[in-house]
Amino acid sequence: LAPHKGLVLYPHFFPHLVERWFDKFYAWRKVSPERLQDVVLISPSSEYCASLELGRVPDRSDFQRYRNRDTERIRLWREAIARSNEMGEQFLAAVHSGDVVAQLKPIT
């Protein structure tokens, strides 16, 4: 990849990153902090996740968990989507006000 200038905005559903292939999980693999120096990671807080009806962000395991209960699964996913829109609006408000810098934390 060609070098870039500026920041990389990375919305993610976890507050951490793991370097891996999509189909392989290696818990010991960590992303080097040097590779993240220009990355702004946006993720839901644990409080946000706990406030969702499932107590977590919906994921693909819900298809099995809510098998033959599509209406319930879809309702829960739509709730999370609506709440995510609220989170996006809060982020944009912080960017426009300049308060976003005060909310940044280093990725460790």
mmCIF file of C-alpha atoms in Angstrom:
data_model
loop_
_atom_site.group_PDB
_atom_site.id
_atom_site.type_symbol
_atom_site.label_atom_id
_atom_site.label_comp_id
_atom_site.label_asym_id
_atom_site.label_seq_id
_atom_site.Cartn_x
_atom_site.Cartn_y
_atom_site.Cartn_z
ATOM 1 C CA LEU A 1 0.000 0.000 0.000
ATOM 2 C CA ALA A 2 1.137 3.509 -0.698
ATOM 3 C CA PRO A 3 1.968 5.696 2.289
ATOM 4 C CA HIS A 4 -0.816 8.009 3.355
ATOM 5 C CA LYS A 5 -1.054 11.244 5.259
ATOM 6 C CA GLY A 6 -3.737 11.846 7.823
ATOM 7 C CA LEU A 7 -5.818 9.551 9.959
ATOM 8 C CA VAL A 8 -7.639 6.293 9.328
ATOM 9 C CA LEU A 9 -11.131 6.220 10.845
ATOM 10 C CA TYR A 10 -11.932 2.644 11.858
ATOM 11 C CA PRO A 11 -15.424 1.954 13.243
ATOM 12 C CA HIS A 12 -15.346 -1.433 14.964
ATOM 13 C CA PHE A 13 -17.629 -3.398 17.270
ATOM 14 C CA PHE A 14 -14.847 -4.194 19.780
ATOM 15 C CA PRO A 15 -12.557 -1.709 21.561
ATOM 16 C CA HIS A 16 -9.496 -3.736 20.531
ATOM 17 C CA LEU A 17 -8.018 -5.116 17.339
ATOM 18 C CA VAL A 18 -6.647 -8.585 16.690
ATOM 19 C CA GLU A 19 -4.453 -9.263 13.681
ATOM 20 C CA ARG A 20 -5.758 -12.377 11.950
ATOM 21 C CA TRP A 21 -7.362 -13.920 8.944
ATOM 22 C CA PHE A 22 -11.157 -13.928 9.001
ATOM 23 C CA ASP A 23 -11.342 -17.704 9.295
ATOM 24 C CA LYS A 24 -8.480 -18.228 11.757
ATOM 25 C CA PHE A 25 -8.228 -17.073 15.356
ATOM 26 C CA TYR A 26 -4.855 -16.768 17.019
ATOM 27 C CA ALA A 27 -5.290 -15.215 20.478
ATOM 28 C CA TRP A 28 -1.553 -14.596 20.741
ATOM 29 C CA ARG A 29 -1.479 -12.305 17.701
ATOM 30 C CA LYS A 30 -1.625 -8.649 18.671
ATOM 31 C CA VAL A 31 -1.538 -5.612 16.437
ATOM 32 C CA SER A 32 1.663 -3.641 16.906
ATOM 33 C CA PRO A 33 1.001 -0.150 18.371
ATOM 34 C CA GLU A 34 3.320 1.322 15.721
ATOM 35 C CA ARG A 35 0.883 0.165 13.042
ATOM 36 C CA LEU A 36 -1.954 1.992 14.790
ATOM 37 C CA GLN A 37 -0.391 5.410 15.285
ATOM 38 C CA ASP A 38 -2.658 7.022 12.652
ATOM 39 C CA VAL A 39 -5.780 4.984 13.451
ATOM 40 C CA VAL A 40 -8.821 6.437 15.181
ATOM 41 C CA LEU A 41 -10.795 3.427 16.419
ATOM 42 C CA ILE A 42 -14.448 4.063 17.210
ATOM 43 C CA SER A 43 -16.195 1.376 19.221
ATOM 44 C CA PRO A 44 -19.157 1.100 21.567
ATOM 45 C CA SER A 45 -18.435 1.372 25.280
ATOM 46 C CA SER A 46 -19.111 -1.537 27.608
ATOM 47 C CA GLU A 47 -21.899 0.595 29.129
ATOM 48 C CA TYR A 48 -23.483 1.001 25.702
ATOM 49 C CA CYS A 49 -23.315 -2.745 25.030
ATOM 50 C CA ALA A 50 -24.761 -3.550 28.456
ATOM 51 C CA SER A 51 -27.655 -1.169 27.795
ATOM 52 C CA LEU A 52 -28.765 -3.136 24.722
ATOM 53 C CA GLU A 53 -31.490 -5.681 25.323
ATOM 54 C CA LEU A 54 -29.085 -8.540 24.591
ATOM 55 C CA GLY A 55 -26.418 -6.953 26.795
ATOM 56 C CA ARG A 56 -24.100 -7.069 23.787
ATOM 57 C CA VAL A 57 -23.883 -6.121 20.136
ATOM 58 C CA PRO A 58 -25.833 -8.601 17.982
ATOM 59 C CA ASP A 59 -23.664 -10.916 15.917
ATOM 60 C CA ARG A 60 -23.947 -13.753 13.436
ATOM 61 C CA SER A 61 -24.351 -16.323 16.216
ATOM 62 C CA ASP A 62 -27.834 -14.869 16.693
ATOM 63 C CA PHE A 63 -28.984 -16.631 13.532
ATOM 64 C CA GLN A 64 -28.512 -19.949 15.320
ATOM 65 C CA ARG A 65 -29.533 -18.700 18.771
ATOM 66 C CA TYR A 66 -32.838 -17.295 17.413
ATOM 67 C CA ARG A 67 -33.483 -20.076 14.944
ATOM 68 C CA ASN A 68 -37.158 -20.076 13.922
ATOM 69 C CA ARG A 69 -37.592 -16.797 15.830
ATOM 70 C CA ASP A 70 -36.697 -14.409 13.031
ATOM 71 C CA THR A 71 -39.101 -11.695 14.169
ATOM 72 C CA GLU A 72 -37.424 -11.506 17.588
ATOM 73 C CA ARG A 73 -33.906 -11.556 16.105
ATOM 74 C CA ILE A 74 -34.748 -8.836 13.599
ATOM 75 C CA ARG A 75 -36.332 -6.681 16.327
ATOM 76 C CA LEU A 76 -33.186 -6.968 18.477
ATOM 77 C CA TRP A 77 -30.908 -6.154 15.547
ATOM 78 C CA ARG A 78 -33.040 -3.149 14.584
ATOM 79 C CA GLU A 79 -32.886 -1.882 18.160
ATOM 80 C CA ALA A 80 -29.090 -2.088 18.030
ATOM 81 C CA ILE A 81 -29.055 -0.287 14.666
ATOM 82 C CA ALA A 82 -31.219 2.540 16.025
ATOM 83 C CA ARG A 83 -29.001 2.873 19.081
ATOM 84 C CA SER A 84 -25.908 2.823 16.844
ATOM 85 C CA ASN A 85 -27.361 5.744 14.912
ATOM 86 C CA GLU A 86 -27.567 7.629 18.230
ATOM 87 C CA MET A 87 -23.907 6.790 18.870
ATOM 88 C CA GLY A 88 -23.021 8.081 15.388
ATOM 89 C CA GLU A 89 -24.866 11.333 16.040
ATOM 90 C CA GLN A 90 -22.945 11.759 19.313
ATOM 91 C CA PHE A 91 -19.671 11.222 17.450
ATOM 92 C CA LEU A 92 -20.561 13.785 14.787
ATOM 93 C CA ALA A 93 -21.593 16.300 17.464
ATOM 94 C CA ALA A 94 -18.224 15.791 19.196
ATOM 95 C CA VAL A 95 -16.387 16.289 15.882
ATOM 96 C CA HIS A 96 -18.312 19.462 15.021
ATOM 97 C CA SER A 97 -17.851 20.932 18.506
ATOM 98 C CA GLY A 98 -14.139 20.080 18.622
ATOM 99 C CA ASP A 99 -14.697 18.000 21.770
ATOM 100 C CA VAL A 100 -13.668 14.803 19.983
ATOM 101 C CA VAL A 101 -9.989 15.363 20.804
ATOM 102 C CA ALA A 102 -10.758 15.310 24.541
ATOM 103 C CA GLN A 103 -12.378 11.897 24.099
ATOM 104 C CA LEU A 104 -9.417 10.225 22.372
ATOM 105 C CA LYS A 105 -7.424 7.526 24.165
ATOM 106 C CA PRO A 106 -4.309 5.742 22.888
ATOM 107 C CA ILE A 107 -4.855 2.242 21.515
ATOM 108 C CA THR A 108 -2.918 -0.146 23.724
#
